[in-house]
Amino acid sequence: AARFSGMAEELLTADEVARMLRITTATVYTWASQGLLPEIVLPGPGRRRRYPKAAIEALLKTGTETA
């Protein structure tokens, strides 16, 4: 999991989210593009995406989308 200075929220990669939800990384990207998962696109080259761990854990608890 990634943790960035100045940020209190722990962020996960698509691979980490996929393992937690038992889905493919392609599904993580699809759900994020559909607004079903909250996504943070990091600055810099490429589309480096991260997902708030708290939101993914809430999704696991409720079984519904959090976005």
PDB file of C-alpha atoms in Angstrom:
ATOM      1  CA  ALA A   1       0.000   0.000   0.000  1.00  0.00           C
ATOM      2  CA  ALA A   2       1.179   3.480  -0.752  1.00  0.00           C
ATOM      3  CA  ARG A   3       1.417   6.215   1.853  1.00  0.00           C
ATOM      4  CA  PHE A   4       2.349   9.736   0.868  1.00  0.00           C
ATOM      5  CA  SER A   5       3.673  12.424   3.179  1.00  0.00           C
ATOM      6  CA  GLY A   6       1.064  15.000   4.075  1.00  0.00           C
ATOM      7  CA  MET A   7      -1.765  12.580   3.416  1.00  0.00           C
ATOM      8  CA  ALA A   8      -3.522  10.863   6.300  1.00  0.00           C
ATOM      9  CA  GLU A   9      -5.383   8.422   4.068  1.00  0.00           C
ATOM     10  CA  GLU A  10      -3.825   5.121   3.054  1.00  0.00           C
ATOM     11  CA  LEU A  11      -4.058   4.444  -0.671  1.00  0.00           C
ATOM     12  CA  LEU A  12      -4.078   1.100  -2.479  1.00  0.00           C
ATOM     13  CA  THR A  13      -2.978   0.074  -5.955  1.00  0.00           C
ATOM     14  CA  ALA A  14      -5.351  -1.609  -8.406  1.00  0.00           C
ATOM     15  CA  ASP A  15      -3.612  -4.933  -7.717  1.00  0.00           C
ATOM     16  CA  GLU A  16      -4.210  -4.578  -3.977  1.00  0.00           C
ATOM     17  CA  VAL A  17      -7.868  -3.654  -4.516  1.00  0.00           C
ATOM     18  CA  ALA A  18      -8.337  -6.587  -6.893  1.00  0.00           C
ATOM     19  CA  ARG A  19      -6.941  -9.014  -4.309  1.00  0.00           C
ATOM     20  CA  MET A  20      -9.148  -7.573  -1.548  1.00  0.00           C
ATOM     21  CA  LEU A  21     -12.322  -7.749  -3.647  1.00  0.00           C
ATOM     22  CA  ARG A  22     -11.350 -10.976  -5.452  1.00  0.00           C
ATOM     23  CA  ILE A  23     -11.798  -9.404  -8.878  1.00  0.00           C
ATOM     24  CA  THR A  24      -9.428  -8.664 -11.761  1.00  0.00           C
ATOM     25  CA  THR A  25      -7.501  -5.419 -12.095  1.00  0.00           C
ATOM     26  CA  ALA A  26      -9.448  -4.782 -15.311  1.00  0.00           C
ATOM     27  CA  THR A  27     -12.649  -4.844 -13.257  1.00  0.00           C
ATOM     28  CA  VAL A  28     -11.117  -2.391 -10.760  1.00  0.00           C
ATOM     29  CA  TYR A  29     -10.385   0.033 -13.612  1.00  0.00           C
ATOM     30  CA  THR A  30     -13.847  -0.481 -15.129  1.00  0.00           C
ATOM     31  CA  TRP A  31     -15.644   0.079 -11.825  1.00  0.00           C
ATOM     32  CA  ALA A  32     -13.569   3.198 -11.173  1.00  0.00           C
ATOM     33  CA  SER A  33     -14.326   4.617 -14.643  1.00  0.00           C
ATOM     34  CA  GLN A  34     -18.037   3.955 -14.017  1.00  0.00           C
ATOM     35  CA  GLY A  35     -17.844   5.779 -10.693  1.00  0.00           C
ATOM     36  CA  LEU A  36     -18.406   2.641  -8.613  1.00  0.00           C
ATOM     37  CA  LEU A  37     -15.014   2.932  -6.874  1.00  0.00           C
ATOM     38  CA  PRO A  38     -13.424   6.196  -5.741  1.00  0.00           C
ATOM     39  CA  GLU A  39     -10.159   6.812  -7.577  1.00  0.00           C
ATOM     40  CA  ILE A  40      -7.289   9.239  -7.159  1.00  0.00           C
ATOM     41  CA  VAL A  41      -5.083   9.903 -10.185  1.00  0.00           C
ATOM     42  CA  LEU A  42      -1.602  10.863  -9.035  1.00  0.00           C
ATOM     43  CA  PRO A  43       0.283  13.665 -10.770  1.00  0.00           C
ATOM     44  CA  GLY A  44       3.134  12.814 -13.089  1.00  0.00           C
ATOM     45  CA  PRO A  45       3.588  10.750 -16.224  1.00  0.00           C
ATOM     46  CA  GLY A  46       0.946   8.159 -17.039  1.00  0.00           C
ATOM     47  CA  ARG A  47      -2.286   7.506 -15.182  1.00  0.00           C
ATOM     48  CA  ARG A  48      -1.057   6.299 -11.817  1.00  0.00           C
ATOM     49  CA  ARG A  49      -4.278   5.508  -9.992  1.00  0.00           C
ATOM     50  CA  ARG A  50      -4.775   4.829  -6.301  1.00  0.00           C
ATOM     51  CA  TYR A  51      -7.835   3.876  -4.306  1.00  0.00           C
ATOM     52  CA  PRO A  52      -8.652   4.952  -0.722  1.00  0.00           C
ATOM     53  CA  LYS A  53      -8.291   1.926   1.553  1.00  0.00           C
ATOM     54  CA  ALA A  54     -11.123   3.075   3.832  1.00  0.00           C
ATOM     55  CA  ALA A  55     -13.555   3.165   0.895  1.00  0.00           C
ATOM     56  CA  ILE A  56     -12.560  -0.328  -0.239  1.00  0.00           C
ATOM     57  CA  GLU A  57     -12.947  -1.673   3.312  1.00  0.00           C
ATOM     58  CA  ALA A  58     -16.379  -0.020   3.543  1.00  0.00           C
ATOM     59  CA  LEU A  59     -17.336  -1.681   0.271  1.00  0.00           C
ATOM     60  CA  LEU A  60     -16.331  -5.058   1.705  1.00  0.00           C
ATOM     61  CA  LYS A  61     -18.435  -4.462   4.830  1.00  0.00           C
ATOM     62  CA  THR A  62     -21.561  -3.242   3.057  1.00  0.00           C
ATOM     63  CA  GLY A  63     -21.316  -5.114  -0.218  1.00  0.00           C
ATOM     64  CA  THR A  64     -22.350  -1.957  -2.082  1.00  0.00           C
ATOM     65  CA  GLU A  65     -20.597   0.828  -3.933  1.00  0.00           C
ATOM     66  CA  THR A  66     -19.245   3.714  -1.854  1.00  0.00           C
ATOM     67  CA  ALA A  67     -18.819   6.356  -4.550  1.00  0.00           C
TER      68      ALA A  67
END
